[in-house]
Coordinates of C-alpha atoms in Angstrom, one line a residue:
M128 CA 16.0 -14.5 -11.0
T129 CA 14.3 -12.5 -8.2
R130 CA 10.5 -13.1 -8.3
R131 CA 8.4 -10.0 -8.7
I132 CA 6.6 -8.9 -5.5
D133 CA 3.3 -9.3 -7.3
D134 CA 4.2 -12.9 -8.1
Y135 CA 3.2 -13.9 -4.6
A136 CA -0.1 -14.8 -3.0
L137 CA -1.0 -14.7 0.7
I138 CA -2.2 -17.5 3.0
G139 CA -2.6 -17.1 6.8
D140 CA -4.3 -18.2 10.0
L141 CA -5.2 -14.7 11.5
Q142 CA -2.0 -14.8 13.6
T143 CA 0.7 -15.0 10.9
A144 CA 0.9 -15.3 7.2
A145 CA 3.0 -16.8 4.3
L146 CA 3.8 -15.8 0.8
V147 CA 3.5 -18.4 -1.9
G148 CA 5.1 -17.8 -5.3
R149 CA 3.9 -18.7 -8.8
D150 CA 6.6 -21.4 -8.8
G151 CA 5.0 -23.2 -5.8
S152 CA 7.6 -22.0 -3.3
I153 CA 6.7 -20.5 0.1
D154 CA 9.4 -17.9 0.4
W155 CA 8.2 -16.1 3.6
L156 CA 6.8 -17.3 6.8
C157 CA 7.2 -16.0 10.4
L158 CA 6.2 -18.4 13.2
P159 CA 4.3 -18.2 15.4
R160 CA 3.3 -14.5 14.9
F161 CA 3.4 -11.9 12.2
D162 CA 6.4 -10.3 13.9
S163 CA 8.3 -13.5 14.8
A164 CA 11.5 -14.5 13.2
A165 CA 11.0 -16.0 9.7
C166 CA 11.7 -19.7 9.1
F167 CA 11.4 -19.2 5.4
A168 CA 13.2 -16.0 4.3
A169 CA 14.1 -16.6 0.7
L170 CA 12.1 -13.6 -0.1
L171 CA 14.8 -11.4 1.3
G172 CA 17.8 -13.5 0.4
D173 CA 17.9 -16.8 -1.6
E174 CA 16.8 -20.4 -1.2
E175 CA 19.5 -21.0 1.3
N176 CA 17.7 -18.7 3.7
G177 CA 14.7 -21.0 3.8
H178 CA 11.8 -22.0 1.5
W179 CA 9.3 -24.8 0.8
R180 CA 8.6 -25.7 -2.8
I181 CA 6.2 -28.2 -4.2
A182 CA 5.8 -28.4 -8.0
P183 CA 5.9 -30.7 -10.9
K184 CA 9.5 -31.9 -11.6
G185 CA 11.2 -29.5 -14.0
A186 CA 8.4 -26.9 -13.9
T187 CA 9.2 -23.3 -13.2
R188 CA 5.9 -21.5 -13.2
C189 CA 2.3 -22.5 -12.7
S190 CA -0.3 -22.4 -15.4
G191 CA -2.7 -20.5 -13.3
R192 CA -3.9 -19.9 -9.8
R193 CA -6.8 -18.4 -7.8
Y194 CA -8.3 -18.2 -4.4
L195 CA -11.2 -20.6 -4.0
P196 CA -14.3 -18.3 -3.9
D197 CA -14.7 -16.1 -0.8
S198 CA -11.7 -17.6 1.0
L199 CA -8.0 -17.3 1.6
V200 CA -7.4 -20.9 0.3
L201 CA -5.1 -20.8 -2.7
E202 CA -5.4 -23.2 -5.6
T203 CA -2.4 -23.4 -8.0
V204 CA -2.8 -25.4 -11.3
W205 CA 0.1 -26.9 -13.2
E206 CA -0.4 -28.3 -16.8
T207 CA 2.4 -30.5 -17.9
R208 CA 3.2 -32.8 -20.8
T209 CA 2.0 -35.8 -18.9
G210 CA -1.0 -34.4 -17.1
T211 CA -2.5 -31.7 -14.9
V212 CA -2.1 -31.3 -11.1
K213 CA -3.3 -28.7 -8.6
V214 CA -1.8 -27.7 -5.2
V215 CA -4.1 -26.3 -2.5
D216 CA -2.3 -24.2 0.1
F217 CA -3.8 -22.7 3.3
M218 CA -3.3 -22.2 7.0
P219 CA -6.2 -23.4 9.1
Q220 CA -7.3 -21.0 11.8
R221 CA -5.4 -22.4 14.6
D222 CA -6.5 -24.2 17.8
R223 CA -3.1 -24.0 19.5
A224 CA -0.3 -24.5 17.0
P225 CA 0.2 -23.0 13.6
D226 CA -0.1 -25.3 10.6
V227 CA 0.7 -25.0 6.9
V228 CA -1.3 -27.5 4.8
R229 CA -0.4 -28.2 1.1
I230 CA -2.6 -30.7 -0.7
V231 CA -1.5 -32.1 -4.1
E232 CA -4.3 -33.5 -6.2
G233 CA -4.1 -35.1 -9.6
V234 CA -6.5 -33.7 -12.2
S235 CA -5.7 -35.6 -15.3
G236 CA -2.9 -38.0 -16.5
S237 CA 0.0 -38.6 -14.2
V238 CA 2.4 -36.0 -12.9
E239 CA 5.8 -36.5 -11.2
M240 CA 6.2 -34.1 -8.3
A241 CA 9.2 -32.8 -6.4
A242 CA 9.3 -31.1 -3.0
V243 CA 12.1 -29.3 -1.2
L244 CA 11.8 -28.1 2.4
R245 CA 14.6 -26.0 3.5
L246 CA 14.0 -24.7 7.1
R247 CA 16.2 -21.9 8.3
F248 CA 15.2 -20.4 11.6
D249 CA 15.9 -16.8 12.8
Y250 CA 15.5 -15.2 9.4
G251 CA 17.5 -17.7 7.5
S252 CA 20.5 -17.7 9.8
I253 CA 20.1 -21.0 11.7
V254 CA 20.2 -24.5 10.2
P255 CA 18.1 -26.8 12.4
W256 CA 18.9 -30.4 13.4
M257 CA 16.7 -32.8 11.4
R258 CA 15.6 -36.3 12.6
R259 CA 12.8 -38.8 12.0
A260 CA 10.2 -39.4 14.7
E261 CA 6.6 -40.9 14.8
G262 CA 6.3 -40.8 11.0
H263 CA 7.5 -37.2 10.8
R264 CA 10.5 -35.2 9.8
V265 CA 11.4 -33.1 12.9
A266 CA 13.5 -29.9 12.8
V267 CA 14.7 -28.4 16.1
A268 CA 17.0 -25.4 16.8
G269 CA 16.8 -23.4 20.0
P270 CA 13.2 -22.4 20.8
D271 CA 11.8 -23.6 17.5
A272 CA 10.5 -27.1 16.5
V273 CA 8.8 -27.9 13.2
W274 CA 7.2 -31.3 12.3
L275 CA 6.5 -32.3 8.7
R276 CA 4.4 -35.3 7.6
S277 CA 2.7 -36.4 4.4
E278 CA -0.6 -38.4 4.0
P279 CA 0.0 -40.9 2.5
A280 CA 3.7 -41.1 3.3
V281 CA 6.0 -40.3 0.4
K282 CA 9.7 -41.0 -0.1
T283 CA 11.8 -38.3 1.6
W284 CA 15.6 -37.9 2.0
G285 CA 18.0 -35.4 3.3
Q286 CA 20.1 -33.4 0.9
Q287 CA 22.3 -30.3 1.4
Y288 CA 20.6 -29.6 4.8
S289 CA 17.1 -29.9 3.1
T290 CA 14.3 -32.5 3.1
C291 CA 13.5 -33.6 -0.4
S292 CA 10.5 -35.6 -1.6
S293 CA 9.6 -37.3 -4.9
F294 CA 6.2 -38.8 -5.7
T295 CA 3.7 -39.2 -8.6
V296 CA 0.0 -38.3 -8.6
A297 CA -2.5 -39.6 -11.0
A298 CA -6.0 -38.3 -11.7
G299 CA -8.1 -38.4 -8.5
E300 CA -5.1 -39.1 -6.2
K301 CA -4.1 -36.8 -3.3
V302 CA -1.0 -36.3 -1.3
A303 CA -1.2 -33.9 1.7
F304 CA 1.7 -32.3 3.5
V305 CA 1.3 -30.7 7.0
L306 CA 3.9 -28.5 8.6
T307 CA 3.4 -27.7 12.3
W308 CA 5.4 -25.4 14.5
H309 CA 5.6 -25.4 18.3
P310 CA 8.0 -24.3 21.0
S311 CA 10.7 -26.9 21.2
H312 CA 10.4 -27.4 24.9
E313 CA 6.7 -28.5 24.5
R314 CA 5.2 -31.8 23.3
R315 CA 4.2 -32.1 19.7
P316 CA 0.7 -30.7 19.1
A317 CA -2.2 -33.0 18.1
R318 CA -2.2 -33.9 14.4
V319 CA -4.4 -32.0 12.0
D320 CA -6.4 -33.9 9.4
P321 CA -5.5 -31.9 6.3
H322 CA -8.8 -32.7 4.4
E323 CA -11.0 -31.9 7.4
A324 CA -9.0 -28.7 7.9
L325 CA -9.6 -27.7 4.3
T326 CA -13.4 -28.2 4.6
Q327 CA -13.4 -26.2 7.9
S328 CA -11.2 -23.4 6.5
L329 CA -13.5 -22.9 3.5
A330 CA -16.5 -22.9 5.8
D331 CA -14.9 -20.4 8.1
W332 CA -14.0 -18.0 5.4
R333 CA -17.3 -18.3 3.5
E334 CA -19.2 -17.7 6.7
W335 CA -17.2 -14.6 7.3
T336 CA -17.5 -13.2 3.8
A337 CA -21.3 -13.8 3.9
R338 CA -21.5 -11.2 6.6
C339 CA -20.4 -8.5 4.1
T340 CA -23.3 -6.1 3.6
Y341 CA -21.9 -4.5 0.4
D342 CA -23.5 -5.7 -2.8
G343 CA -22.5 -3.0 -5.3
P344 CA -20.0 -2.4 -8.1
Y345 CA -16.5 -3.8 -7.8
R346 CA -17.8 -6.3 -5.2
E347 CA -15.2 -8.9 -6.1
A348 CA -12.3 -6.4 -5.5
V349 CA -13.9 -5.2 -2.3
I350 CA -14.4 -8.7 -0.9
R351 CA -10.8 -9.7 -1.7
S352 CA -9.6 -6.5 0.0
L353 CA -11.7 -7.2 3.1
I354 CA -10.4 -10.8 3.2
T355 CA -6.9 -9.5 3.0
L356 CA -7.6 -7.1 5.9
K357 CA -9.0 -9.9 7.9
A358 CA -5.9 -12.0 7.1
L359 CA -3.7 -9.2 8.5
T360 CA -5.6 -9.2 11.8
Y361 CA -3.9 -10.7 14.8
A362 CA -7.0 -12.5 16.1
P363 CA -6.1 -12.7 19.8
T364 CA -6.1 -8.9 20.2
G365 CA -7.9 -7.5 17.1
G366 CA -4.8 -5.5 16.0
I367 CA -4.3 -5.2 12.2
V368 CA -0.7 -5.2 11.0
A369 CA 0.2 -2.9 8.1
A370 CA 1.7 -5.8 6.1
P371 CA 3.0 -9.3 6.9
T372 CA 6.5 -8.5 5.5
T373 CA 9.6 -6.5 6.3
S374 CA 12.1 -4.7 4.0
L375 CA 10.4 -5.2 0.6
P376 CA 11.8 -2.1 -1.1
E377 CA 10.1 1.1 -2.2
E378 CA 12.9 1.4 -4.8
I379 CA 14.6 -1.7 -6.3
G380 CA 18.2 -1.6 -5.0
G381 CA 17.5 1.3 -2.6
V382 CA 17.6 1.7 1.1
R383 CA 13.9 2.5 1.7
N384 CA 13.2 -0.8 3.3
W385 CA 11.1 -0.9 6.5
D386 CA 9.5 -3.4 8.8
Y387 CA 5.7 -3.1 8.5
R388 CA 4.7 -6.0 10.8
A389 CA 3.2 -3.6 13.3
C390 CA -0.1 -1.7 13.8
W391 CA -0.1 2.0 12.8
L392 CA -2.4 4.5 14.4
R393 CA -2.5 6.5 11.1
D394 CA -4.6 3.7 9.6
S395 CA -7.0 3.5 12.5
S396 CA -10.0 5.7 11.5
L397 CA -9.8 4.6 7.8
T398 CA -9.7 1.0 8.9
L399 CA -12.6 1.4 11.3
G400 CA -14.6 3.2 8.6
A401 CA -14.0 0.5 6.0
L402 CA -15.0 -2.3 8.4
L403 CA -18.1 -0.6 9.6
A404 CA -19.2 0.4 6.0
A405 CA -18.9 -3.3 4.9
G406 CA -20.9 -4.6 7.9
Y407 CA -18.0 -5.9 10.1
A408 CA -19.0 -4.4 13.4
D409 CA -17.3 -7.1 15.5
E410 CA -14.0 -6.6 13.8
A411 CA -14.4 -2.8 14.1
A412 CA -15.1 -3.2 17.8
A413 CA -12.0 -5.5 18.3
W414 CA -9.8 -2.9 16.5
R415 CA -11.3 -0.1 18.7
D416 CA -10.5 -2.2 21.8
W417 CA -7.0 -2.9 20.6
L418 CA -6.5 0.8 20.1
L419 CA -7.7 1.7 23.6
R420 CA -5.4 -0.9 25.3
S421 CA -2.4 0.1 23.2
V422 CA -2.6 3.9 23.8
A423 CA -3.5 3.6 27.5
G424 CA -1.0 5.5 29.7
D425 CA 0.7 8.8 29.7
P426 CA -0.5 10.8 26.7
A427 CA 3.0 12.1 26.2
D428 CA 4.0 8.5 25.5
L429 CA 1.5 8.0 22.6
Q430 CA 3.3 6.1 19.8
I431 CA 2.6 6.1 16.1
M432 CA 2.7 2.3 16.0
Y433 CA 2.5 -0.7 18.3
G434 CA 3.1 -4.5 18.1
P435 CA 0.2 -6.8 17.3
A436 CA -0.6 -7.2 21.0
G437 CA 0.1 -3.5 21.8
E438 CA 3.9 -3.9 22.4
R439 CA 5.7 -0.6 22.6
R440 CA 9.3 -1.6 22.2
L441 CA 10.0 -2.2 18.5
P442 CA 13.8 -1.7 18.3
E443 CA 15.2 -1.4 14.7
T444 CA 18.0 -3.7 13.8
T445 CA 19.6 -4.9 10.5
L446 CA 20.2 -8.5 9.3
P447 CA 23.5 -8.3 7.4
W448 CA 23.4 -12.0 6.3
L449 CA 20.3 -11.3 4.1
R450 CA 21.2 -9.5 0.8
G451 CA 17.7 -8.0 0.6
Y452 CA 15.0 -8.4 -2.0
A453 CA 16.7 -7.9 -5.4
D454 CA 19.8 -6.7 -3.6
S455 CA 17.9 -4.0 -1.8
A456 CA 19.7 -3.7 1.5
P457 CA 19.6 -3.3 4.4
V458 CA 17.0 -5.8 5.7
R459 CA 15.5 -4.3 8.9
T460 CA 13.4 -5.7 11.7
G461 CA 11.7 -3.4 14.1
N462 CA 11.1 0.3 13.2
A463 CA 13.0 3.2 14.6
A464 CA 10.1 5.5 13.6
V465 CA 8.3 4.2 16.7
T466 CA 10.1 6.9 18.8
Q467 CA 9.0 9.7 16.5
F468 CA 6.7 12.5 17.6
Q469 CA 3.7 12.8 15.3
L470 CA 0.9 15.1 16.1
D471 CA -1.5 13.4 13.7
V472 CA -1.9 10.3 15.8
Y473 CA -3.8 12.3 18.4
G474 CA -6.3 13.2 15.8
E475 CA -6.5 9.7 14.5
V476 CA -7.3 8.3 17.9
M477 CA -10.0 10.9 18.6
D478 CA -11.5 10.4 15.2
T479 CA -11.6 6.6 15.5
L480 CA -13.2 6.7 18.9
S481 CA -15.7 9.3 17.7
L482 CA -16.6 7.2 14.7
A483 CA -17.0 4.1 16.9
R484 CA -19.5 6.0 19.1
E485 CA -21.4 7.3 16.2
A486 CA -21.6 3.8 14.7
G487 CA -23.2 2.5 18.0
I488 CA -20.2 0.4 19.1
P489 CA -20.8 0.3 22.9
A490 CA -18.5 2.8 24.6
R491 CA -15.9 1.7 27.1
R492 CA -16.3 3.5 30.4
H493 CA -12.7 4.7 30.6
A494 CA -12.4 5.8 26.9
W495 CA -13.7 9.3 27.3
N496 CA -11.3 10.0 30.2
L497 CA -8.5 8.8 28.1
Q498 CA -9.6 11.1 25.3
L499 CA -9.7 14.1 27.7
S500 CA -6.2 13.3 28.7
L501 CA -5.0 13.1 25.1
L502 CA -6.7 16.5 24.5
G503 CA -5.0 18.1 27.4
F504 CA -1.6 17.0 26.1
L505 CA -2.4 18.2 22.6
E506 CA -3.5 21.6 23.9
S507 CA 0.0 22.2 25.2
H508 CA 1.9 20.7 22.3
W509 CA 0.1 21.2 19.0
R510 CA 2.3 24.2 18.2
E511 CA 5.4 22.0 18.1
P512 CA 7.0 20.7 14.9
D513 CA 6.9 16.9 14.3
E514 CA 8.1 14.2 12.0
G515 CA 4.7 14.0 10.2
L516 CA 2.5 11.3 8.8
W517 CA 5.2 9.9 6.5
E518 CA 7.7 9.4 9.3
V519 CA 10.4 11.5 7.7
R520 CA 13.9 10.9 9.0
G521 CA 14.9 14.5 8.3
P522 CA 14.4 17.6 10.5
R523 CA 11.0 18.2 12.2
R524 CA 8.7 20.6 10.6
H525 CA 5.2 22.1 11.1
F526 CA 3.5 19.6 8.8
T527 CA 0.1 20.8 7.5
H528 CA -1.5 17.3 7.9
S529 CA -0.3 17.1 11.5
K530 CA -1.9 20.4 12.3
V531 CA -5.1 19.5 10.5
M532 CA -5.3 16.3 12.5
A533 CA -4.8 18.3 15.7
W534 CA -7.9 20.3 14.6
V535 CA -9.7 17.0 14.1
A536 CA -8.9 16.0 17.7
A537 CA -10.5 19.2 19.1
D538 CA -13.4 19.0 16.6
R539 CA -14.3 15.4 17.5
A540 CA -14.2 16.3 21.2
V541 CA -16.7 19.1 20.6
R542 CA -19.0 16.9 18.5
T543 CA -18.9 14.2 21.2
L544 CA -19.9 16.6 23.9
E545 CA -22.6 18.1 21.7
A546 CA -24.1 14.7 21.1
D547 CA -23.8 13.7 24.8
P548 CA -23.8 16.6 27.1
S549 CA -23.8 14.2 30.1
L550 CA -20.1 13.5 29.5
P551 CA -17.6 15.6 31.5
G552 CA -15.7 18.2 29.5
E553 CA -15.3 21.8 28.5
P554 CA -16.8 22.2 25.0
D555 CA -16.1 26.0 24.9
R556 CA -12.5 25.3 25.7
W557 CA -12.2 22.7 22.8
R558 CA -14.1 25.0 20.4
A559 CA -11.5 27.8 21.1
L560 CA -8.7 25.3 20.5
R561 CA -10.3 24.1 17.3
D562 CA -10.7 27.7 16.0
E563 CA -7.2 28.6 16.9
I564 CA -5.7 25.7 15.1
H565 CA -7.9 26.3 12.1
A566 CA -6.9 29.9 11.8
E567 CA -3.2 29.2 12.0
V568 CA -3.3 26.4 9.4
C569 CA -5.2 28.7 7.0
A570 CA -2.8 31.5 7.6
K571 CA 0.5 29.6 7.5
A572 CA 0.0 26.4 5.4
Y573 CA -2.0 28.0 2.5
D574 CA -0.2 29.5 -0.4
P575 CA -2.7 32.0 -1.9
G576 CA -0.5 32.6 -5.0
R577 CA -0.8 28.9 -6.0
N578 CA -4.2 28.4 -4.4
T579 CA -3.0 25.3 -2.5
F580 CA -2.1 24.0 0.9
T581 CA 1.5 23.1 1.1
Q582 CA 3.3 20.3 2.9
S583 CA 4.4 22.4 5.8
Y584 CA 4.4 26.0 7.0
G585 CA 6.2 28.2 4.6
S586 CA 7.3 25.4 2.3
A587 CA 6.8 25.2 -1.5
E588 CA 6.5 21.4 -1.5
L589 CA 3.2 19.7 -1.7
D590 CA 1.9 16.6 0.1
A591 CA -0.8 14.1 -0.9
A592 CA -2.0 14.0 2.7
T593 CA -3.6 17.5 2.2
L594 CA -6.1 15.7 0.0
L595 CA -7.7 14.6 3.2
I596 CA -8.7 18.1 4.2
P597 CA -12.3 17.8 3.0
R598 CA -12.6 14.2 4.1
V599 CA -11.9 15.0 7.7
G600 CA -14.1 18.1 7.6
F601 CA -11.5 20.8 8.0
L602 CA -12.9 22.6 5.0
P603 CA -16.0 21.8 2.9
P604 CA -15.4 20.2 -0.6
E605 CA -16.9 23.3 -2.3
D606 CA -14.3 25.6 -0.7
P607 CA -12.1 26.9 -3.6
R608 CA -9.0 26.2 -1.5
V609 CA -9.9 22.5 -1.6
A610 CA -10.3 22.4 -5.4
G611 CA -7.0 24.4 -5.7
T612 CA -5.2 21.9 -3.5
V613 CA -6.6 18.9 -5.4
D614 CA -5.5 20.5 -8.7
A615 CA -2.0 21.4 -7.5
V616 CA -1.3 18.1 -5.9
R617 CA -2.5 16.2 -9.0
A618 CA -0.3 18.5 -11.2
E619 CA 2.9 18.3 -9.2
L620 CA 2.8 14.9 -7.6
T621 CA 1.4 12.8 -10.5
H622 CA 3.8 10.3 -12.0
H623 CA 2.5 8.4 -15.0
G624 CA -1.1 9.1 -13.9
L625 CA -0.6 7.9 -10.3
L626 CA 0.3 9.9 -7.2
R627 CA 3.5 10.2 -5.2
R628 CA 3.3 11.1 -1.5
Y629 CA 5.5 14.1 -1.9
S630 CA 8.5 15.0 -4.1
P631 CA 11.3 12.6 -3.4
G632 CA 15.0 12.8 -4.3
E633 CA 17.8 15.1 -3.3
G634 CA 16.7 17.8 -0.9
S635 CA 13.5 15.9 -0.1
V636 CA 11.9 16.3 3.3
D637 CA 12.4 12.6 4.1
G638 CA 16.2 12.8 4.5
L639 CA 16.8 9.7 2.4
P640 CA 18.6 9.1 -0.9
G641 CA 16.9 7.7 -4.0
Q642 CA 13.3 7.6 -5.2
E643 CA 10.2 5.6 -4.5
G644 CA 7.2 4.5 -6.4
T645 CA 3.7 6.0 -6.5
F646 CA 1.9 5.5 -3.2
L647 CA -1.3 3.6 -3.9
V648 CA -3.4 4.9 -1.0
C649 CA -2.6 8.5 -2.0
S650 CA -4.0 7.7 -5.5
F651 CA -7.2 6.4 -3.8
W652 CA -7.3 9.7 -1.8
L653 CA -7.1 11.6 -5.0
A654 CA -10.0 9.6 -6.4
D655 CA -12.0 10.4 -3.2
A656 CA -11.1 14.1 -3.4
L657 CA -12.1 14.3 -7.1
R658 CA -15.5 12.7 -6.2
M659 CA -16.0 15.1 -3.3
T660 CA -15.3 18.1 -5.5
G661 CA -17.8 17.0 -8.1
R662 CA -15.5 15.2 -10.6
T663 CA -17.1 11.8 -10.3
R664 CA -16.2 10.6 -13.8
E665 CA -12.5 11.3 -13.2
A666 CA -12.7 9.7 -9.8
R667 CA -14.2 6.6 -11.3
E668 CA -11.6 6.4 -14.1
L669 CA -8.8 6.7 -11.6
F670 CA -10.3 4.1 -9.3
E671 CA -10.8 1.6 -12.1
R672 CA -7.2 2.1 -13.1
L673 CA -6.1 1.5 -9.5
A674 CA -8.3 -1.6 -9.1
G675 CA -6.7 -2.9 -12.3
L676 CA -3.2 -2.8 -10.6
V677 CA -4.0 -5.8 -8.3
N678 CA -2.1 -8.9 -9.1
D679 CA -3.7 -12.0 -10.5
V680 CA -5.2 -12.9 -7.1
G681 CA -6.3 -9.4 -6.2
L682 CA -3.5 -8.2 -3.9
L683 CA -1.8 -4.8 -3.7
A684 CA 1.5 -3.7 -2.3
E685 CA 2.2 -0.3 -0.8
E686 CA 3.5 1.3 -3.9
Y687 CA 3.6 0.9 -7.7
D688 CA 6.1 1.8 -10.4
P689 CA 4.1 2.8 -13.5
A690 CA 7.3 2.9 -15.6
T691 CA 8.1 -0.8 -15.1
G692 CA 4.6 -2.1 -14.1
R693 CA 5.9 -3.5 -10.8
Q694 CA 4.4 -3.4 -7.4
L695 CA 6.9 -2.1 -4.7
G696 CA 7.1 -2.1 -0.9
N697 CA 5.7 -4.4 1.7
F698 CA 3.0 -6.8 0.5
P699 CA 0.1 -7.1 0.7
Q700 CA -0.4 -3.6 2.3
A701 CA -3.4 -3.0 4.5
F702 CA -3.4 0.8 3.7
S703 CA -3.8 0.1 0.0
H704 CA -6.7 -2.3 0.5
I705 CA -8.4 0.1 2.9
G706 CA -8.1 2.7 0.2
L707 CA -9.7 0.4 -2.3
V708 CA -12.6 -0.5 -0.1
G709 CA -13.3 3.1 1.0
T710 CA -13.2 4.5 -2.6
A711 CA -15.3 1.7 -4.0
L712 CA -18.0 2.1 -1.4
A713 CA -18.0 5.9 -1.8
L714 CA -18.4 5.7 -5.6
A715 CA -21.2 3.0 -5.1
G716 CA -22.9 5.4 -2.7
D717 CA -23.0 8.1 -5.4
E718 CA -24.5 5.6 -7.9
T719 CA -27.2 4.6 -5.3
A720 CA -28.0 8.3 -4.7
G721 CA -28.4 8.8 -8.5

């Protein structure tokens, strides 16, 4: 039976991440980076595509699990007929090589344990050669080498191209397993002491969470979301991937399966705002610096997404040997949307850099010149249709949100020059551009008969992205067109009380067959818009429902199906957790203000 997406928990080392199921199986792990090929890919196929399970013999599902407080260290408890045992899973923040540590500890009685390690490199397609060396099991194939050891050593044997173990733990006894990856042409890295690594990992995470300045309502959910965002950060560069997975479906059995192991510019200003509001200025500065490095170059070449280190080539391919999660094919790596033209990213970059300046993050000398270059390009191209925020694979349109974000770009330029007249620039020129865009959007994207902004010029369809109009300052919250848009979007895009991005299905703008779930960040946007338009009670009710959708360890996917109660899409999703943090802090600010 396919495990539910929300049956998984996340562990990671700030360069990659793994998903651990309630049955004790690690079913997804890419090494050495988020976007590397997976060595455990059972998530998108079956156990023959790679996994690592440690559980009591004959058990199928744990009794309970949790993250140890203020950390990304997962503790899974199993209560059996003969005793109770717990497994602690984590990935130490790496020195050189990535490690996965799994510590089995007897709690009471005596429990017989079974472990199966089935390594399959290159997304489950390559069976490595296994041998014994220096007290380890060693797997090698092509560029990849993995070493497995246990402390104390337990009985292991090979079976059906897997490494199996059997051992018994009594109360107070511990058996630790360490899996280490390195390039196969290099020497084995130094051994990690699993127990010292656990102590250090807990200390690292708790030191980090102690820096959070937020101490209001929903703090536990906020802290868990911030830890998740930190876990999705590629530490060497500061880039934050949208999710650690690829091809988890937006519709079970459907084709809406995309690779999210990249960094999206659409998330940039919201990410920066969440980090700054919670007190994480260093992470915000690192994200800002990643952005500046990634977008540097010809403004005509600005992409909507980049790799974790700012890579630009993210070619989309399919992996036909993987059947897909719950038979949802194809499985894709890379993302063809990287080549799309999206006007909104120019506004996102300008807004992010403006927010960074206002927050006091020291400006980079070259950043303003880069912004002027982006504005010059936008001035000549904002009238063109584009693929829009949602990366539709249908025809280009004049998307309302794209034009609003072009307005944001000009507006933030004006505001920056007003705050610092010493900077070079032409504020009158950018004011004129800002006014021209504003007038056109109000004339062509607003439907006076329905009192709402529509998805694109002349269309009847609506789009949840228009809820951001008051948030970015395009119109004030008290403008009747804002309230009308909020009401219309809620009326037409609500599905079982949560919000879709737009109307899917036949004839939809996205050019794809099938449906999708409700988009969680859009529902957070609705809560924000309700709060901004004076409906705080409704906003809080919606937020509390959304916060209640997290799984048992506080994680959210991209989408949710209210009819079946299942999370959908890539998991965990940075955009969803950014939405949770932003809405929680906004509602808390209202309470503080009385």
